[in-house]
Coordinates of C-alpha atoms and ligand atoms in Angstrom, one line a residue:
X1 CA -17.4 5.8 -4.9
X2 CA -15.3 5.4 -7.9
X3 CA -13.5 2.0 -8.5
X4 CA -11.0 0.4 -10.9
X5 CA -12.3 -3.1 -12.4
X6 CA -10.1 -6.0 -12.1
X7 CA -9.4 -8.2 -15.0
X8 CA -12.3 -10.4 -13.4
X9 CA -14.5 -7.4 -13.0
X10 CA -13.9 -6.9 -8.9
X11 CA -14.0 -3.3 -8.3
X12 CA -11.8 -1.6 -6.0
X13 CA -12.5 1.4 -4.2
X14 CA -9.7 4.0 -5.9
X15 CA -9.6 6.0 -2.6
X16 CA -8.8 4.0 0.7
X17 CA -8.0 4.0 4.7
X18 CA -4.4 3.4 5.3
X19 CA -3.9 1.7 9.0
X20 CA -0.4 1.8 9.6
X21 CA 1.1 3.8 12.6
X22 CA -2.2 3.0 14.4
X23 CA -2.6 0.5 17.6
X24 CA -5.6 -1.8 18.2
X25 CA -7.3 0.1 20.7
X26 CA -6.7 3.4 18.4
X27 CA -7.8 1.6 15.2
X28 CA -11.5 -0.2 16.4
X29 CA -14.0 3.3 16.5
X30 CA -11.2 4.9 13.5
X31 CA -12.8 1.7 11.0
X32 CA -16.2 1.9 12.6
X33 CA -16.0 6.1 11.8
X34 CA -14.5 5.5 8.6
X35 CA -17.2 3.1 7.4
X36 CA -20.1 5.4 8.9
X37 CA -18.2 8.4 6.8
X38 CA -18.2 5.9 3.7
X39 CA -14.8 4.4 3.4
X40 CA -15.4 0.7 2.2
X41 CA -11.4 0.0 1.1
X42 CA -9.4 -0.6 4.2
X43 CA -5.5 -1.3 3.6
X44 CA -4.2 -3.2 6.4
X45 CA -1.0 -5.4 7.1
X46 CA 0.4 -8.0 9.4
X47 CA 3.2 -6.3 10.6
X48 CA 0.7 -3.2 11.7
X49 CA -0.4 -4.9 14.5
X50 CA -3.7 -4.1 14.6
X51 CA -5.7 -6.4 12.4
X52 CA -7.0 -7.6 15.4
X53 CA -8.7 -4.2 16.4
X54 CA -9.8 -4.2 12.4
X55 CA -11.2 -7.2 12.6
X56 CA -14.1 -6.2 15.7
X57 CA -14.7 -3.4 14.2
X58 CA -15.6 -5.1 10.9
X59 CA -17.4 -7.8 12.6
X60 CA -19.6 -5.4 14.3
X61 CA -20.7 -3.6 11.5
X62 CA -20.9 -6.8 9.4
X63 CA -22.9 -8.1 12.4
X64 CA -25.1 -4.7 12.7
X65 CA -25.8 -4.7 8.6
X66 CA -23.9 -1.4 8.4
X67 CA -22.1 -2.9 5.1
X68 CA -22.3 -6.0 3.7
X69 CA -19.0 -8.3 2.8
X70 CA -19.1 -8.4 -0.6
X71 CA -19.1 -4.1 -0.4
X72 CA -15.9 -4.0 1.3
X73 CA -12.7 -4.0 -0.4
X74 CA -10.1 -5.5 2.6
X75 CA -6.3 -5.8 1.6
X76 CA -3.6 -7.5 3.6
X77 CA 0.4 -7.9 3.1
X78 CA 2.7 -10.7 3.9
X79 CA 5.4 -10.0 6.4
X80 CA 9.4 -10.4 5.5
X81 CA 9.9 -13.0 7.6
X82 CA 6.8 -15.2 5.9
X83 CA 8.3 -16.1 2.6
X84 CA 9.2 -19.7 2.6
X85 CA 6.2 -21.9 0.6
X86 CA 5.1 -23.7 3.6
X87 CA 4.5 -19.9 5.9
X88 CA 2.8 -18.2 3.5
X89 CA -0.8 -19.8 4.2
X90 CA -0.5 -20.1 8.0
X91 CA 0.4 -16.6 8.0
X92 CA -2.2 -15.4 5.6
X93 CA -4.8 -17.4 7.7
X94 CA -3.7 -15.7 11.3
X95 CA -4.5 -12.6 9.2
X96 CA -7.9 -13.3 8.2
X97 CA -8.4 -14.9 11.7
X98 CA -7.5 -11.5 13.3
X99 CA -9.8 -9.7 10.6
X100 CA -12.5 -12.2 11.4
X101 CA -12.7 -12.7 7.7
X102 CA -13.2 -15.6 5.5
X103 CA -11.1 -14.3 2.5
X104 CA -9.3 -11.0 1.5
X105 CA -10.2 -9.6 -1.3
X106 CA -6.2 -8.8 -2.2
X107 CA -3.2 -10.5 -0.6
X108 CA 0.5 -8.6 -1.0
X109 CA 4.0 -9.5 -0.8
X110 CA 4.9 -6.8 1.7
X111 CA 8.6 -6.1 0.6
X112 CA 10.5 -8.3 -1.5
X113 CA 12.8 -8.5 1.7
X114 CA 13.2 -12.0 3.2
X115 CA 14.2 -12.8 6.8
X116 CA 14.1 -16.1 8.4
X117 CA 10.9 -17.4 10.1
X118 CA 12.1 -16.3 13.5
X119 CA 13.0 -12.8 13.1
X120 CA 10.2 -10.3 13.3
X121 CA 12.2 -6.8 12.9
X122 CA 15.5 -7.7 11.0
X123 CA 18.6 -7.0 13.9
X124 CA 21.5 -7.8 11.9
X125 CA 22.8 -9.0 8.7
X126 CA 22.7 -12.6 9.8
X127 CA 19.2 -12.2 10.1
X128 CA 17.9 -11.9 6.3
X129 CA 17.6 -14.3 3.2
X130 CA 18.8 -13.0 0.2
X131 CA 16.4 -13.6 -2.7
X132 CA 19.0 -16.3 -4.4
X133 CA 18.3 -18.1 -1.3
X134 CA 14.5 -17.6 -1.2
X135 CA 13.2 -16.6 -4.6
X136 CA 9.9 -14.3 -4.9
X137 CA 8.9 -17.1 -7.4
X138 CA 9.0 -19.9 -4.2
X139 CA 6.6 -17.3 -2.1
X140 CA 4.6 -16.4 -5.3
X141 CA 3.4 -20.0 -6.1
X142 CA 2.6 -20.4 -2.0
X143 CA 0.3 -16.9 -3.2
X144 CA -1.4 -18.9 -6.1
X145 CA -2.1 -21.9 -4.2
X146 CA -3.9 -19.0 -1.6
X147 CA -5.9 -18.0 -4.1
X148 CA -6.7 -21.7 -5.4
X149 CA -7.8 -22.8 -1.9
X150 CA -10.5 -19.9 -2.1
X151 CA -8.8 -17.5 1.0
X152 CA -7.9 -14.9 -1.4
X153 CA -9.7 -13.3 -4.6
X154 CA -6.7 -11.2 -6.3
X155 CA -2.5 -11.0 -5.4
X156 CA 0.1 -8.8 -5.7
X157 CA 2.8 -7.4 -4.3
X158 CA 4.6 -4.1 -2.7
X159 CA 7.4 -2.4 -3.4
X160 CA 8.8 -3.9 -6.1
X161 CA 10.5 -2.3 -8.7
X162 CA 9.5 -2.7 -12.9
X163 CA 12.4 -5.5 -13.1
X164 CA 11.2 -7.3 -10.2
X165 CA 8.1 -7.2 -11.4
X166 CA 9.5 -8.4 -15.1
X167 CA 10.9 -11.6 -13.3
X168 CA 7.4 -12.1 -11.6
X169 CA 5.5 -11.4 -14.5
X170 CA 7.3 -14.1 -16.3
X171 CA 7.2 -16.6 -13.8
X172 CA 4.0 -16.3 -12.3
X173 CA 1.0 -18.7 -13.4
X174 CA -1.1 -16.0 -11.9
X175 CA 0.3 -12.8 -12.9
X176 CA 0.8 -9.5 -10.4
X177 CA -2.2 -7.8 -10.3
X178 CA -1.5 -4.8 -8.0
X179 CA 2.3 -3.1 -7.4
X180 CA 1.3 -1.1 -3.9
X181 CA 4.6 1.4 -3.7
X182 CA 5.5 5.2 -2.6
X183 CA 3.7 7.5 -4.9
X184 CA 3.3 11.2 -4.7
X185 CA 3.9 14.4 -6.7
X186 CA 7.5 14.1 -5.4
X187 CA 8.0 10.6 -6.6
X188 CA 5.8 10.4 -9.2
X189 CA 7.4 6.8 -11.0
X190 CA 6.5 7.4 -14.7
X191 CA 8.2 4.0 -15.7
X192 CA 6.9 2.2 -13.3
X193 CA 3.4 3.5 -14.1
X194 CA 3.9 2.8 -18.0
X195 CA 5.1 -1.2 -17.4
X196 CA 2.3 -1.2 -15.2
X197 CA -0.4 0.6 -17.5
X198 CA 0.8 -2.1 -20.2
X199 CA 0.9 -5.1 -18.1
X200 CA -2.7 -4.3 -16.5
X201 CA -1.2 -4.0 -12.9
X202 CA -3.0 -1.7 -10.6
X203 CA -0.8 0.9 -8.8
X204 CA -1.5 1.6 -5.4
X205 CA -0.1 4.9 -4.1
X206 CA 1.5 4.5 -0.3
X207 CA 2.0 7.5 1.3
X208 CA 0.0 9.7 -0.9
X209 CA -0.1 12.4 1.3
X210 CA 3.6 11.8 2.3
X211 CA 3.4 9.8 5.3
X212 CA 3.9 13.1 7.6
X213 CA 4.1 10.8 11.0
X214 CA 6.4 7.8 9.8
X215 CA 8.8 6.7 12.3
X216 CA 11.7 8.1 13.0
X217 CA 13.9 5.4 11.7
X218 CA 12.3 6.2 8.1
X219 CA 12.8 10.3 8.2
X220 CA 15.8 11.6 7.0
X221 CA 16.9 15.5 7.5
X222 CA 15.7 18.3 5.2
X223 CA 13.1 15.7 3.8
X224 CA 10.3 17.7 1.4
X225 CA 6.7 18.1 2.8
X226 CA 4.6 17.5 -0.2
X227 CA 1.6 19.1 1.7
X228 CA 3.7 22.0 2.4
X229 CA 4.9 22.6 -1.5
X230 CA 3.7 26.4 -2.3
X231 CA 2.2 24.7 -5.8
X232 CA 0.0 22.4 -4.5
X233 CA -1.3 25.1 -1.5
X234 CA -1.8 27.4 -5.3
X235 CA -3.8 24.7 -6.6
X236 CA -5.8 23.9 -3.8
X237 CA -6.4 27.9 -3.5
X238 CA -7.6 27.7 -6.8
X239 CA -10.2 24.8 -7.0
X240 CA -11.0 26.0 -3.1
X241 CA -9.9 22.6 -2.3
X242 CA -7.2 21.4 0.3
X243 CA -4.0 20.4 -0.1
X244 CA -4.1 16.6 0.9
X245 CA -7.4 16.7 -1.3
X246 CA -5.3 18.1 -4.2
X247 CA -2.5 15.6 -3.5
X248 CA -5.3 13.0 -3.9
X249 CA -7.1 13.7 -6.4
X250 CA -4.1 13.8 -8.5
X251 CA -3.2 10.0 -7.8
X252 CA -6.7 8.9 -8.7
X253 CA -7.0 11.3 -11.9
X254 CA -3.5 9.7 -13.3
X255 CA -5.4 6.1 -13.2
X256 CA -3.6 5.1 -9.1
X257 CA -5.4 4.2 -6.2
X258 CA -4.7 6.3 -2.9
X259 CA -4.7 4.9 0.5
X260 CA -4.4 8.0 2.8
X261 CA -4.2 7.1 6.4
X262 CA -6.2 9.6 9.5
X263 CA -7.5 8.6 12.0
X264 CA -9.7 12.1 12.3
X265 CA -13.2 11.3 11.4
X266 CA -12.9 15.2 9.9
X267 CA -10.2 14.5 8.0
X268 CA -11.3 11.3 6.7
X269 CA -14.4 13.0 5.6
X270 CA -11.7 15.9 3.5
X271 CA -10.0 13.0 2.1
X272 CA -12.7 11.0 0.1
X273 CA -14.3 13.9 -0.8
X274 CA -11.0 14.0 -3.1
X275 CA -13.0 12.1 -4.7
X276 CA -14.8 14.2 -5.9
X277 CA -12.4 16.7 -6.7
X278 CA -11.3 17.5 -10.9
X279 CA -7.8 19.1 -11.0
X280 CA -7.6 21.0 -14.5
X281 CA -5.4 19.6 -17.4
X282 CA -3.2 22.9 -16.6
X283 CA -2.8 21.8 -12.3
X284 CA -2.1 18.5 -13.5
X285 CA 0.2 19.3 -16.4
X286 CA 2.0 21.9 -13.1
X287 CA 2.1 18.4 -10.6
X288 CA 3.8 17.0 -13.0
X289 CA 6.9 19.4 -13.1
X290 CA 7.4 18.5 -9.2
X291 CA 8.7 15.2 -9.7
X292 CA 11.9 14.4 -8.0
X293 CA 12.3 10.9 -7.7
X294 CA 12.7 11.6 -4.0
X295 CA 11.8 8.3 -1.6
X296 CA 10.9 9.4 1.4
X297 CA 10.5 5.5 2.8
X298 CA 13.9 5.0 1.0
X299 CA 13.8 1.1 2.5
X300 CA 17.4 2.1 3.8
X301 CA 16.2 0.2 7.3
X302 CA 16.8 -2.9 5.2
X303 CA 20.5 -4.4 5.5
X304 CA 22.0 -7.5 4.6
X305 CA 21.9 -8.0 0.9
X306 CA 19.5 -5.5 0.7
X307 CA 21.1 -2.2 0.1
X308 CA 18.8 0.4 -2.1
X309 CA 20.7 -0.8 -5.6
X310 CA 19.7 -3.9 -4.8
X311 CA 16.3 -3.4 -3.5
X312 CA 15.3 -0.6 -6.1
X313 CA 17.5 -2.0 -8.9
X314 CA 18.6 1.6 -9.3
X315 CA 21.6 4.0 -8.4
X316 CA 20.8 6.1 -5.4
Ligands
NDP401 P1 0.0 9.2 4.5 O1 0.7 9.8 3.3 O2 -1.3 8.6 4.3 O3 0.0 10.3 5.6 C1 -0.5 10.1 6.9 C2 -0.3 11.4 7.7 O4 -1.0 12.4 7.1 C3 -0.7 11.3 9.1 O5 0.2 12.0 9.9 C4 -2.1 11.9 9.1 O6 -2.4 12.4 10.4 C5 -1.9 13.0 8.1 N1 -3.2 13.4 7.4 C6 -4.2 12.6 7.0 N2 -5.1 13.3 6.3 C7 -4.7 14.6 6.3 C8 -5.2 15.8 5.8 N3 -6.4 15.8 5.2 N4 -4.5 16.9 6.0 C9 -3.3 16.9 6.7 N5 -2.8 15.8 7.2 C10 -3.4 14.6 7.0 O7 1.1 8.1 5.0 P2 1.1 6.6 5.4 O8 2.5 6.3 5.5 O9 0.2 6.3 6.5 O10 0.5 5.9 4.0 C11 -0.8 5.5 3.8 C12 -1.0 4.1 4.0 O11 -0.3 3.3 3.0 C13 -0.5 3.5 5.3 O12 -1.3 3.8 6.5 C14 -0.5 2.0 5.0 O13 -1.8 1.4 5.0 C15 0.1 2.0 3.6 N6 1.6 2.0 3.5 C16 2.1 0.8 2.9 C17 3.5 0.7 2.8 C18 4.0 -0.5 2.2 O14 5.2 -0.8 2.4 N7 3.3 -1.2 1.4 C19 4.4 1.7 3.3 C20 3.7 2.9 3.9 C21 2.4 3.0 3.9 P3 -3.7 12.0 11.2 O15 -3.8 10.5 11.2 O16 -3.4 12.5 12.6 O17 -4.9 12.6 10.5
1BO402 C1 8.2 -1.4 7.5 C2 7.2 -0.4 7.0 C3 6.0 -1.0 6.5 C4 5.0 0.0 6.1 O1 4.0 -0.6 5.3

């Protein structure tokens, strides 16, 4: 399994299981599969909910010796609506309660997107905080404390852009150590992967393989298939690999780490064996050419002060 190292030396897996989309009775034999297949990064969330179906399934084969804790790479995220100092650790500790964990090995702002305690899903415009009113630096220091009190080994955060990661760098007595955002040859973020390249921040690639079965209130019409694009089908041809392994394989040989969510043991089995896979300096050099800065989770479900300018800090 090839890993990155952490500025501590921590290793994490550079291919993972995403769990999103996936309900607890689904997910429970998916993690127990995917750790029998080899998978030991699992990328989970609150708001998934299905931490709790994680959680047996790790417990079991913690309990049965099929993996030990300390091989297992287990990141969580922080929901929107978690952000003021004094939610952050009962939040972070339901999470680990439902993982049946004693600590995460990473913790992540989900979105920098605040709504107030009581909202789950965000309704209306009355029912967000704008970040003048609750400042990532407020939820960041809550973070630090997390990883003072010995529930979390590294932080980070999740779709943020490179000056919202500036104003966190700069503030932060632990810095950012991961930025987990959309990343695929259609949205390939070559600024956001040079301030992270000279910061030392990890990039974590969502949606690697372009998040085919998001929900409906994330697709937009006439949205590109980036396991459909005729390039990457020639590419896969030509190293008699697959697509979704070429797709892969590209975000771990440009230095990100890919969290492709199936819940097909067969597929899972295709998708680390990207690792595996060495795309020539002329496929890679082709990839490159595909970029079209084209969001395909745009975060336009976010209203409120969050339109994308203000979310992306970039024209749309
Ligand atoms: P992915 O890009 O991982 O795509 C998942 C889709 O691809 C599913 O429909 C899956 O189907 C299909 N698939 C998987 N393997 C293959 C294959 N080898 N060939 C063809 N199709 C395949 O999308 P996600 O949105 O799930 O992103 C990955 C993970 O990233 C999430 O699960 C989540 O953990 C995280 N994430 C984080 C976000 C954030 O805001 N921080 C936002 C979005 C995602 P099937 O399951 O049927 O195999
Ligand atoms: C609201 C979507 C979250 C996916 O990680």
């Amino acid at each position: 399994m090839q890993t990155l190292s952490f500025r501590n030396g921590d290793q994490i897996p550079t291919l993972g299981l995403g769990t999103w989309k996936t309900d607890n009775q689904t997910i429970k034999p998916v993690i127990r599969q995917a750790l029998k297949i080899g998978y030991r990064h699992i990328d989970c969330a609150a708001v998934y909910g299905n931490e709790n179906g994680i959680g047996e399934a790790l417990a079991e084969a913690l309990t049965e010796k099929e993996v030990q804790r300390d091989e297992l790479w287990i990141t969580s995220k922080l929901w929107n609506n978690a952000h003021k100092a004094n939610d952050v650790a009962p939040a972070l500790k339901k999470s680990l309660q439902d993982l049946q964990l004693d600590y995460l090995d990473l913790y992540l702002i989900h979105w920098p997107v605040a709504v107030k305690p009581e909202v789950g899903f965000p309704q209306s415009d009355d029912d967000y905080l704008s970040l003048e009113q609750l400042p990532i630096t407020e939820t960041w220091q809550a973070m630090e404390a997390c990883v003072d009190a010995g529930l979390i080994k590294h932080i980070g955060v999740s779709n943020f852009s490179v000056p919202k990661l500036q104003g966190l760098v700069k503030h932060s007595r632990i810095k950012p150590e991961v930025n987990q955002v959309e990343l695929h040859p259609l949205l390939q973020q070559p600024e956001m992967k040079k301030y992270c390249d000279s910061e030392d921040i990890k990039l974590i690639a969502y949606a690697p393989l372009g998040s085919g079965d998001r929900p409906a209130f994330f697709l937009e019409e006439n949205s590109p298939v980036p396991l459909e694009l005729p390039l990457i089908k020639e590419i896969a041809i030509a190293h008699s690999a697959t697509p979704a392994q070429v797709l892969l394989a590209w975000g771990m040989q440009r230095g990100t780490i890919v969290i492709p969510k199936s819940i097909k043991a067969e597929r899972m089995k295709e998708n680390l064996a990207a690792s595996e896979l060495k795309l020539s300096t002329e496929a890679l050099e082709q990839i490159q050419s595909l970029d079209q800065h084209c969001r395909l989770l745009n975060g336009k479900i976010w209203k409120g002060p969050y339109n994308y300018e203000y979310l992306w800090d970039e024209k749309e």
